[in-house]
């Protein structure tokens, strides 16, 4: 075939003599397909000028070559490109973050809010895959910001989950609601807490996110961060005035969830921000009940137990309850942390005599 030899003049002569421009060989391949696969731009142009059909397989071949000039040539003759082929090309361009092609396709009429097989729009794909430049083009060209995935995740939810701060900032700057609800009424701030994206907490709050927004289960972002043990996120939320004592549907506070998860560092952080250590849930259990039921001697990264943390924070009631606890496991009074200090030694270092008296009277 002439298309295999990059002989554009021969191709032109054969076409003038009545050759079918879209004829397929035994492999189902057209002359245009062969020319595109080999990057023969002059031959491609001759075939396109003759009206050769541009189908999705041709687009696939062009993308596999990663040749923007070849793809631009196909776009110049895109009158023969069906809307479905244009949309297919748009999604492929986004996946490779070929933002110039994304812009050209939209300018040629590709539907910027079309859905792929997974029911994602181009912008949702760009956010999930962190294709920043393509997302920028889509946003600037008016792609819908409020479309959601089948599981109700918005573009902002996906950007936050992926840690794509630049995309999240663009979405917020275009007026997308920072509290847009996702599955179970999760906000993007809940997603940041769930996936430990501390770098996005301030961005979201500055963009209007409510620190104490709740899901259908009445969970705040602080509840989520506390249960997952994401200390950095919890710390940022607390510094931005998150309510430390909000209760969920089970009447559990963030401290209940941190204690239940056996996370001493989180427990200490919450206590330092005045978490109520005597708050009771629907079963009348305090955080200390849950800590003792779970792992009363759990260790954090510094080998501190809950008792070490309570002593360091100077919480007399917590220390007293842990030391005297008799239901199930007992607090190890001799446990040493990474500094080789026992809970008593930590209590002594706080210069709070009342704390040390608890140990001596036990």
mmCIF file of C-alpha atoms in Angstrom:
data_model
loop_
_atom_site.group_PDB
_atom_site.id
_atom_site.type_symbol
_atom_site.label_atom_id
_atom_site.label_comp_id
_atom_site.label_asym_id
_atom_site.label_seq_id
_atom_site.Cartn_x
_atom_site.Cartn_y
_atom_site.Cartn_z
ATOM 1 C CA UNK A 1 0.000 0.000 0.000
ATOM 2 C CA UNK A 2 1.163 3.523 -0.819
ATOM 3 C CA UNK A 3 0.245 4.642 2.715
ATOM 4 C CA UNK A 4 2.917 2.323 4.079
ATOM 5 C CA UNK A 5 5.671 4.097 2.133
ATOM 6 C CA UNK A 6 4.876 7.739 2.920
ATOM 7 C CA UNK A 7 4.421 8.455 -0.765
ATOM 8 C CA UNK A 8 1.834 11.210 -0.623
ATOM 9 C CA UNK A 9 1.952 11.833 -4.385
ATOM 10 C CA UNK A 10 1.285 8.179 -5.144
ATOM 11 C CA UNK A 11 -1.570 8.143 -2.635
ATOM 12 C CA UNK A 12 -3.039 11.216 -4.323
ATOM 13 C CA UNK A 13 -2.785 9.615 -7.772
ATOM 14 C CA UNK A 14 -4.456 6.405 -6.615
ATOM 15 C CA UNK A 15 -7.294 8.355 -5.022
ATOM 16 C CA UNK A 16 -7.849 10.313 -8.256
ATOM 17 C CA UNK A 17 -8.250 7.028 -10.073
ATOM 18 C CA UNK A 18 -11.201 6.076 -7.919
ATOM 19 C CA UNK A 19 -9.673 4.225 -4.957
ATOM 20 C CA UNK A 20 -11.983 4.001 -1.961
ATOM 21 C CA UNK A 21 -10.517 6.287 0.698
ATOM 22 C CA UNK A 22 -11.903 4.235 3.596
ATOM 23 C CA UNK A 23 -11.322 0.741 2.210
ATOM 24 C CA UNK A 24 -10.137 -1.756 4.837
ATOM 25 C CA UNK A 25 -7.623 -4.577 4.419
ATOM 26 C CA UNK A 26 -7.902 -8.049 5.903
ATOM 27 C CA UNK A 27 -6.832 -6.652 9.281
ATOM 28 C CA UNK A 28 -9.612 -4.100 9.213
ATOM 29 C CA UNK A 29 -7.121 -1.256 8.826
ATOM 30 C CA UNK A 30 -7.608 1.749 6.530
ATOM 31 C CA UNK A 31 -4.935 3.664 4.639
ATOM 32 C CA UNK A 32 -5.372 6.551 7.088
ATOM 33 C CA UNK A 33 -4.808 4.179 9.990
ATOM 34 C CA UNK A 34 -1.514 2.981 8.530
ATOM 35 C CA UNK A 35 -0.330 6.506 7.740
ATOM 36 C CA UNK A 36 -1.172 7.778 11.234
ATOM 37 C CA UNK A 37 0.482 4.789 12.937
ATOM 38 C CA UNK A 38 3.729 5.541 11.091
ATOM 39 C CA UNK A 39 3.553 9.301 11.547
ATOM 40 C CA UNK A 40 3.438 10.062 7.808
ATOM 41 C CA UNK A 41 1.936 13.539 8.105
ATOM 42 C CA UNK A 42 1.950 14.436 4.377
ATOM 43 C CA UNK A 43 0.180 11.206 3.490
ATOM 44 C CA UNK A 44 -2.259 11.733 6.360
ATOM 45 C CA UNK A 45 -3.049 15.203 5.031
ATOM 46 C CA UNK A 46 -3.686 13.900 1.490
ATOM 47 C CA UNK A 47 -6.074 11.260 2.825
ATOM 48 C CA UNK A 48 -7.861 13.764 5.044
ATOM 49 C CA UNK A 49 -8.237 16.213 2.152
ATOM 50 C CA UNK A 50 -9.855 13.390 0.218
ATOM 51 C CA UNK A 51 -12.369 12.991 3.045
ATOM 52 C CA UNK A 52 -11.020 9.904 4.823
ATOM 53 C CA UNK A 53 -13.067 9.031 7.900
ATOM 54 C CA UNK A 54 -11.574 9.754 11.328
ATOM 55 C CA UNK A 55 -12.901 7.153 13.747
ATOM 56 C CA UNK A 56 -11.999 6.334 17.353
ATOM 57 C CA UNK A 57 -9.383 3.760 16.317
ATOM 58 C CA UNK A 58 -7.521 6.455 14.356
ATOM 59 C CA UNK A 59 -7.600 8.680 17.436
ATOM 60 C CA UNK A 60 -6.200 5.843 19.561
ATOM 61 C CA UNK A 61 -3.327 5.370 17.123
ATOM 62 C CA UNK A 62 -2.541 9.100 17.136
ATOM 63 C CA UNK A 63 -2.460 9.192 20.946
ATOM 64 C CA UNK A 64 -0.190 6.152 21.075
ATOM 65 C CA UNK A 65 2.343 8.054 18.970
ATOM 66 C CA UNK A 66 2.186 11.035 21.373
ATOM 67 C CA UNK A 67 2.423 13.341 18.361
ATOM 68 C CA UNK A 68 0.607 16.596 19.043
ATOM 69 C CA UNK A 69 1.282 17.865 15.506
ATOM 70 C CA UNK A 70 -0.295 14.747 14.015
ATOM 71 C CA UNK A 71 -3.285 15.050 16.301
ATOM 72 C CA UNK A 72 -3.623 18.736 15.431
ATOM 73 C CA UNK A 73 -3.735 17.715 11.770
ATOM 74 C CA UNK A 74 -6.574 15.312 12.515
ATOM 75 C CA UNK A 75 -8.407 18.069 14.363
ATOM 76 C CA UNK A 76 -8.056 20.439 11.413
ATOM 77 C CA UNK A 77 -10.110 17.966 9.408
ATOM 78 C CA UNK A 78 -12.454 17.035 12.202
ATOM 79 C CA UNK A 79 -15.606 17.696 10.165
ATOM 80 C CA UNK A 80 -15.573 13.994 9.591
ATOM 81 C CA UNK A 81 -15.051 13.288 13.296
ATOM 82 C CA UNK A 82 -18.235 12.197 15.056
ATOM 83 C CA UNK A 83 -19.258 13.737 18.403
ATOM 84 C CA UNK A 84 -18.560 10.382 20.090
ATOM 85 C CA UNK A 85 -15.051 10.276 18.616
ATOM 86 C CA UNK A 86 -14.415 13.856 19.750
ATOM 87 C CA UNK A 87 -15.473 12.981 23.290
ATOM 88 C CA UNK A 88 -13.331 9.838 23.298
ATOM 89 C CA UNK A 89 -10.370 11.949 22.190
ATOM 90 C CA UNK A 90 -11.095 14.490 24.923
ATOM 91 C CA UNK A 91 -10.905 11.881 27.684
ATOM 92 C CA UNK A 92 -7.696 10.436 26.224
ATOM 93 C CA UNK A 93 -6.111 13.884 26.047
ATOM 94 C CA UNK A 94 -6.972 14.496 29.703
ATOM 95 C CA UNK A 95 -5.445 11.184 30.778
ATOM 96 C CA UNK A 96 -2.167 12.243 29.142
ATOM 97 C CA UNK A 97 -2.624 15.851 30.363
ATOM 98 C CA UNK A 98 -2.255 17.161 26.800
ATOM 99 C CA UNK A 99 -3.967 20.404 27.742
ATOM 100 C CA UNK A 100 -3.380 22.005 24.335
ATOM 101 C CA UNK A 101 -5.336 19.215 22.687
ATOM 102 C CA UNK A 102 -7.995 19.431 25.413
ATOM 103 C CA UNK A 103 -8.466 23.114 24.564
ATOM 104 C CA UNK A 104 -8.484 22.462 20.804
ATOM 105 C CA UNK A 105 -11.066 19.693 21.113
ATOM 106 C CA UNK A 106 -13.403 21.868 23.171
ATOM 107 C CA UNK A 107 -12.973 24.708 20.671
ATOM 108 C CA UNK A 108 -13.919 22.248 17.905
ATOM 109 C CA UNK A 109 -17.115 21.394 19.737
ATOM 110 C CA UNK A 110 -16.289 18.422 21.964
ATOM 111 C CA UNK A 111 -18.797 18.204 24.827
ATOM 112 C CA UNK A 112 -16.890 19.389 27.902
ATOM 113 C CA UNK A 113 -19.524 17.852 30.198
ATOM 114 C CA UNK A 114 -19.828 14.477 28.466
ATOM 115 C CA UNK A 115 -19.827 11.264 30.514
ATOM 116 C CA UNK A 116 -17.429 8.354 30.089
ATOM 117 C CA UNK A 117 -18.281 4.708 30.761
ATOM 118 C CA UNK A 118 -17.839 5.251 34.505
ATOM 119 C CA UNK A 119 -20.205 8.262 34.364
ATOM 120 C CA UNK A 120 -17.382 10.727 35.024
ATOM 121 C CA UNK A 121 -17.184 14.092 33.280
ATOM 122 C CA UNK A 122 -13.842 15.277 31.847
ATOM 123 C CA UNK A 123 -13.349 17.553 34.874
ATOM 124 C CA UNK A 124 -14.011 14.734 37.340
ATOM 125 C CA UNK A 125 -11.398 12.608 35.558
ATOM 126 C CA UNK A 126 -8.873 15.457 35.612
ATOM 127 C CA UNK A 127 -9.428 15.998 39.346
ATOM 128 C CA UNK A 128 -9.154 12.329 40.279
ATOM 129 C CA UNK A 129 -6.027 11.810 38.157
ATOM 130 C CA UNK A 130 -4.475 15.165 39.203
ATOM 131 C CA UNK A 131 -4.166 16.427 35.627
ATOM 132 C CA UNK A 132 -3.751 20.022 36.718
ATOM 133 C CA UNK A 133 -3.264 21.734 33.351
ATOM 134 C CA UNK A 134 -6.188 19.904 31.778
ATOM 135 C CA UNK A 135 -8.365 20.777 34.783
ATOM 136 C CA UNK A 136 -7.383 24.425 34.363
ATOM 137 C CA UNK A 137 -8.415 24.389 30.694
ATOM 138 C CA UNK A 138 -11.735 22.714 31.486
ATOM 139 C CA UNK A 139 -12.520 25.157 34.285
ATOM 140 C CA UNK A 140 -11.585 28.178 32.163
ATOM 141 C CA UNK A 141 -13.722 26.922 29.276
ATOM 142 C CA UNK A 142 -16.778 26.600 31.461
ATOM 143 C CA UNK A 143 -17.001 22.930 32.383
ATOM 144 C CA UNK A 144 -19.675 22.299 35.023
ATOM 145 C CA UNK A 145 -18.167 22.404 38.514
ATOM 146 C CA UNK A 146 -21.087 20.752 40.273
ATOM 147 C CA UNK A 147 -21.341 17.418 38.432
ATOM 148 C CA UNK A 148 -20.804 14.366 40.651
ATOM 149 C CA UNK A 149 -19.648 10.775 40.281
ATOM 150 C CA UNK A 150 -22.137 7.915 40.773
ATOM 151 C CA UNK A 151 -21.099 7.791 44.447
ATOM 152 C CA UNK A 152 -21.822 11.540 44.808
ATOM 153 C CA UNK A 153 -18.226 12.809 44.872
ATOM 154 C CA UNK A 154 -17.816 16.289 43.411
ATOM 155 C CA UNK A 155 -14.750 17.606 41.608
ATOM 156 C CA UNK A 156 -13.650 19.168 44.906
ATOM 157 C CA UNK A 157 -14.050 15.901 46.824
ATOM 158 C CA UNK A 158 -11.868 14.127 44.232
ATOM 159 C CA UNK A 159 -9.240 16.870 44.162
ATOM 160 C CA UNK A 160 -8.971 16.844 47.964
ATOM 161 C CA UNK A 161 -8.754 13.053 48.129
ATOM 162 C CA UNK A 162 -5.948 13.138 45.562
ATOM 163 C CA UNK A 163 -4.144 15.937 47.418
ATOM 164 C CA UNK A 164 -4.452 18.193 44.360
ATOM 165 C CA UNK A 165 -4.247 21.550 46.131
ATOM 166 C CA UNK A 166 -3.802 23.575 42.913
ATOM 167 C CA UNK A 167 -6.976 22.139 41.404
ATOM 168 C CA UNK A 168 -8.886 22.581 44.676
ATOM 169 C CA UNK A 169 -7.793 26.215 44.802
ATOM 170 C CA UNK A 170 -8.993 26.790 41.221
ATOM 171 C CA UNK A 171 -12.373 25.234 41.970
ATOM 172 C CA UNK A 172 -12.860 27.365 45.075
ATOM 173 C CA UNK A 173 -11.751 30.523 43.257
ATOM 174 C CA UNK A 174 -14.477 29.877 40.672
ATOM 175 C CA UNK A 175 -17.099 29.842 43.406
ATOM 176 C CA UNK A 176 -17.617 26.131 44.039
ATOM 177 C CA UNK A 177 -19.214 25.657 47.464
ATOM 178 C CA UNK A 178 -16.555 24.426 49.901
ATOM 179 C CA UNK A 179 -19.321 22.572 51.769
ATOM 180 C CA UNK A 180 -20.730 20.722 48.751
ATOM 181 C CA UNK A 181 -22.212 17.462 50.024
ATOM 182 C CA UNK A 182 -21.009 14.057 48.893
ATOM 183 C CA UNK A 183 -21.939 10.525 49.893
ATOM 184 C CA UNK A 184 -23.583 10.486 53.320
ATOM 185 C CA UNK A 185 -23.317 14.301 53.379
ATOM 186 C CA UNK A 186 -19.523 14.183 53.620
ATOM 187 C CA UNK A 187 -17.979 17.539 52.786
ATOM 188 C CA UNK A 188 -14.548 17.965 51.178
ATOM 189 C CA UNK A 189 -13.235 18.753 54.678
ATOM 190 C CA UNK A 190 -14.412 15.316 55.847
ATOM 191 C CA UNK A 191 -12.495 13.838 52.893
ATOM 192 C CA UNK A 192 -9.350 15.734 53.910
ATOM 193 C CA UNK A 193 -9.709 14.323 57.432
ATOM 194 C CA UNK A 194 -10.331 10.789 56.174
ATOM 195 C CA UNK A 195 -7.371 10.724 53.789
ATOM 196 C CA UNK A 196 -4.953 12.695 55.990
ATOM 197 C CA UNK A 197 -4.634 15.686 53.647
ATOM 198 C CA UNK A 198 -3.490 18.199 56.248
ATOM 199 C CA UNK A 199 -2.175 20.553 53.584
ATOM 200 C CA UNK A 200 -5.703 21.141 52.307
ATOM 201 C CA UNK A 201 -7.429 21.867 55.630
ATOM 202 C CA UNK A 202 -6.576 25.572 55.787
ATOM 203 C CA UNK A 203 -7.270 26.014 52.062
ATOM 204 C CA UNK A 204 -10.767 24.588 52.469
ATOM 205 C CA UNK A 205 -11.563 26.552 55.623
ATOM 206 C CA UNK A 206 -10.275 29.765 54.044
ATOM 207 C CA UNK A 207 -12.538 28.929 51.103
ATOM 208 C CA UNK A 208 -15.597 28.752 53.340
ATOM 209 C CA UNK A 209 -15.602 25.179 54.671
ATOM 210 C CA UNK A 210 -17.377 24.803 58.021
ATOM 211 C CA UNK A 211 -15.143 23.128 60.597
ATOM 212 C CA UNK A 212 -18.101 21.509 62.344
ATOM 213 C CA UNK A 213 -20.102 20.346 59.320
ATOM 214 C CA UNK A 214 -21.735 16.972 59.969
ATOM 215 C CA UNK A 215 -22.517 13.854 57.955
ATOM 216 C CA UNK A 216 -25.772 11.916 58.191
ATOM 217 C CA UNK A 217 -24.204 10.147 61.179
ATOM 218 C CA UNK A 218 -23.468 13.572 62.733
ATOM 219 C CA UNK A 219 -19.724 13.039 62.353
ATOM 220 C CA UNK A 220 -17.595 16.170 62.105
ATOM 221 C CA UNK A 221 -14.230 16.279 60.312
ATOM 222 C CA UNK A 222 -12.642 16.190 63.783
ATOM 223 C CA UNK A 223 -14.481 12.949 64.590
ATOM 224 C CA UNK A 224 -13.079 11.420 61.398
ATOM 225 C CA UNK A 225 -9.513 12.606 61.963
ATOM 226 C CA UNK A 226 -9.606 11.470 65.596
ATOM 227 C CA UNK A 227 -10.750 7.954 64.782
ATOM 228 C CA UNK A 228 -8.242 7.599 61.926
ATOM 229 C CA UNK A 229 -5.389 8.909 64.065
ATOM 230 C CA UNK A 230 -4.567 11.793 61.726
ATOM 231 C CA UNK A 231 -3.021 14.093 64.303
ATOM 232 C CA UNK A 232 -1.887 16.846 61.911
ATOM 233 C CA UNK A 233 -5.382 17.229 60.474
ATOM 234 C CA UNK A 234 -6.973 17.211 63.940
ATOM 235 C CA UNK A 235 -4.499 19.798 65.178
ATOM 236 C CA UNK A 236 -5.273 22.122 62.273
ATOM 237 C CA UNK A 237 -9.011 21.715 62.785
ATOM 238 C CA UNK A 238 -8.705 22.489 66.482
ATOM 239 C CA UNK A 239 -6.564 25.543 65.803
ATOM 240 C CA UNK A 240 -9.282 26.725 63.415
ATOM 241 C CA UNK A 241 -11.806 26.522 66.281
ATOM 242 C CA UNK A 242 -13.400 23.128 65.620
ATOM 243 C CA UNK A 243 -15.686 22.185 68.526
ATOM 244 C CA UNK A 244 -13.866 19.429 70.403
ATOM 245 C CA UNK A 245 -16.951 18.170 72.243
ATOM 246 C CA UNK A 246 -19.514 17.743 69.440
ATOM 247 C CA UNK A 247 -21.335 14.398 69.668
ATOM 248 C CA UNK A 248 -22.273 12.063 66.815
ATOM 249 C CA UNK A 249 -25.449 9.951 66.518
ATOM 250 C CA UNK A 250 -24.099 7.576 69.162
ATOM 251 C CA UNK A 251 -23.367 10.580 71.412
ATOM 252 C CA UNK A 252 -19.636 9.979 71.007
ATOM 253 C CA UNK A 253 -17.177 12.839 70.983
ATOM 254 C CA UNK A 254 -13.888 12.914 69.099
ATOM 255 C CA UNK A 255 -12.232 11.832 72.357
ATOM 256 C CA UNK A 256 -14.455 8.745 72.525
ATOM 257 C CA UNK A 257 -13.358 7.754 69.014
ATOM 258 C CA UNK A 258 -9.669 8.410 69.661
ATOM 259 C CA UNK A 259 -9.823 6.357 72.862
ATOM 260 C CA UNK A 260 -11.728 3.582 71.114
ATOM 261 C CA UNK A 261 -9.058 3.466 68.400
ATOM 262 C CA UNK A 262 -6.313 3.259 71.027
ATOM 263 C CA UNK A 263 -4.466 6.388 69.901
ATOM 264 C CA UNK A 264 -2.658 8.000 72.861
ATOM 265 C CA UNK A 265 -1.206 10.884 70.831
ATOM 266 C CA UNK A 266 -4.647 11.876 69.582
ATOM 267 C CA UNK A 267 -6.106 11.533 73.074
ATOM 268 C CA UNK A 268 -3.431 13.850 74.432
ATOM 269 C CA UNK A 269 -4.043 16.407 71.678
ATOM 270 C CA UNK A 270 -7.786 16.454 72.308
ATOM 271 C CA UNK A 271 -7.318 16.740 76.068
ATOM 272 C CA UNK A 272 -4.971 19.674 75.514
ATOM 273 C CA UNK A 273 -7.821 21.388 73.663
ATOM 274 C CA UNK A 274 -10.187 20.845 76.597
ATOM 275 C CA UNK A 275 -11.983 17.707 75.455
ATOM 276 C CA UNK A 276 -14.442 16.545 78.118
ATOM 277 C CA UNK A 277 -12.962 13.347 79.563
ATOM 278 C CA UNK A 278 -16.224 12.641 81.410
ATOM 279 C CA UNK A 279 -18.567 12.928 78.417
ATOM 280 C CA UNK A 280 -20.840 9.895 78.084
ATOM 281 C CA UNK A 281 -22.168 8.247 74.940
ATOM 282 C CA UNK A 282 -25.557 6.535 74.488
ATOM 283 C CA UNK A 283 -24.307 3.566 76.495
ATOM 284 C CA UNK A 284 -23.140 5.867 79.295
ATOM 285 C CA UNK A 285 -19.511 5.087 78.489
ATOM 286 C CA UNK A 286 -16.837 7.726 78.915
ATOM 287 C CA UNK A 287 -13.744 7.885 76.680
ATOM 288 C CA UNK A 288 -11.840 6.116 79.458
ATOM 289 C CA UNK A 289 -14.266 3.206 79.371
ATOM 290 C CA UNK A 290 -13.581 2.819 75.663
ATOM 291 C CA UNK A 291 -9.822 3.147 76.101
ATOM 292 C CA UNK A 292 -9.802 0.461 78.767
ATOM 293 C CA UNK A 293 -12.060 -1.825 76.730
ATOM 294 C CA UNK A 294 -9.817 -1.436 73.729
ATOM 295 C CA UNK A 295 -6.155 -1.109 74.556
ATOM 296 C CA UNK A 296 -5.436 0.486 77.898
ATOM 297 C CA UNK A 297 -1.693 0.031 77.354
ATOM 298 C CA UNK A 298 -1.590 0.920 73.644
ATOM 299 C CA UNK A 299 1.627 2.610 72.532
ATOM 300 C CA UNK A 300 2.040 5.571 70.235
ATOM 301 C CA UNK A 301 5.147 6.370 68.170
ATOM 302 C CA UNK A 302 6.926 7.589 71.320
ATOM 303 C CA UNK A 303 5.947 4.436 73.212
ATOM 304 C CA UNK A 304 3.653 6.508 75.413
ATOM 305 C CA UNK A 305 0.604 4.739 76.874
ATOM 306 C CA UNK A 306 -2.683 6.581 77.538
ATOM 307 C CA UNK A 307 -1.493 6.939 81.144
ATOM 308 C CA UNK A 308 1.742 8.647 80.042
ATOM 309 C CA UNK A 309 -0.324 11.072 77.956
ATOM 310 C CA UNK A 310 -2.804 11.816 80.730
ATOM 311 C CA UNK A 311 0.068 12.510 83.134
ATOM 312 C CA UNK A 312 1.808 14.818 80.688
ATOM 313 C CA UNK A 313 -1.420 16.728 80.047
ATOM 314 C CA UNK A 314 -2.033 17.018 83.792
ATOM 315 C CA UNK A 315 -5.540 15.548 83.702
ATOM 316 C CA UNK A 316 -6.097 14.353 87.261
ATOM 317 C CA UNK A 317 -9.428 12.586 86.660
ATOM 318 C CA UNK A 318 -8.031 10.633 83.710
ATOM 319 C CA UNK A 319 -4.944 9.573 85.642
ATOM 320 C CA UNK A 320 -6.999 8.570 88.660
ATOM 321 C CA UNK A 321 -9.410 6.469 86.593
ATOM 322 C CA UNK A 322 -6.659 4.744 84.594
ATOM 323 C CA UNK A 323 -4.619 3.904 87.688
ATOM 324 C CA UNK A 324 -7.608 2.459 89.536
ATOM 325 C CA UNK A 325 -9.237 0.764 86.525
ATOM 326 C CA UNK A 326 -10.244 -2.816 87.323
ATOM 327 C CA UNK A 327 -12.561 -3.856 84.471
ATOM 328 C CA UNK A 328 -10.537 -5.998 82.082
ATOM 329 C CA UNK A 329 -6.934 -4.966 81.531
ATOM 330 C CA UNK A 330 -5.076 -2.764 83.997
ATOM 331 C CA UNK A 331 -2.852 0.186 83.212
ATOM 332 C CA UNK A 332 0.832 -0.738 83.358
ATOM 333 C CA UNK A 333 2.309 1.675 85.903
ATOM 334 C CA UNK A 334 5.850 0.520 85.068
ATOM 335 C CA UNK A 335 5.633 0.975 81.288
ATOM 336 C CA UNK A 336 8.526 3.056 79.945
ATOM 337 C CA UNK A 337 8.350 5.261 76.893
ATOM 338 C CA UNK A 338 11.114 6.036 74.371
ATOM 339 C CA UNK A 339 12.698 8.367 76.969
ATOM 340 C CA UNK A 340 12.717 5.485 79.475
ATOM 341 C CA UNK A 341 10.210 7.296 81.683
ATOM 342 C CA UNK A 342 7.328 5.643 83.531
ATOM 343 C CA UNK A 343 3.961 7.416 83.875
ATOM 344 C CA UNK A 344 4.934 8.380 87.449
ATOM 345 C CA UNK A 345 8.163 9.995 86.246
ATOM 346 C CA UNK A 346 6.204 11.908 83.611
ATOM 347 C CA UNK A 347 3.772 13.048 86.316
ATOM 348 C CA UNK A 348 6.677 14.186 88.508
ATOM 349 C CA UNK A 349 8.115 16.216 85.632
ATOM 350 C CA UNK A 350 4.867 18.205 85.399
ATOM 351 C CA UNK A 351 5.423 19.437 88.958
ATOM 352 C CA UNK A 352 1.825 18.577 89.861
ATOM 353 C CA UNK A 353 1.981 16.939 93.249
ATOM 354 C CA UNK A 354 -1.665 15.914 93.102
ATOM 355 C CA UNK A 355 -0.909 13.601 90.163
ATOM 356 C CA UNK A 356 1.947 11.787 91.894
ATOM 357 C CA UNK A 357 -0.204 11.213 94.952
ATOM 358 C CA UNK A 358 -2.534 9.071 92.827
ATOM 359 C CA UNK A 359 0.317 6.630 92.166
ATOM 360 C CA UNK A 360 1.458 6.498 95.783
ATOM 361 C CA UNK A 361 -2.066 5.802 97.014
ATOM 362 C CA UNK A 362 -2.744 3.032 94.471
#
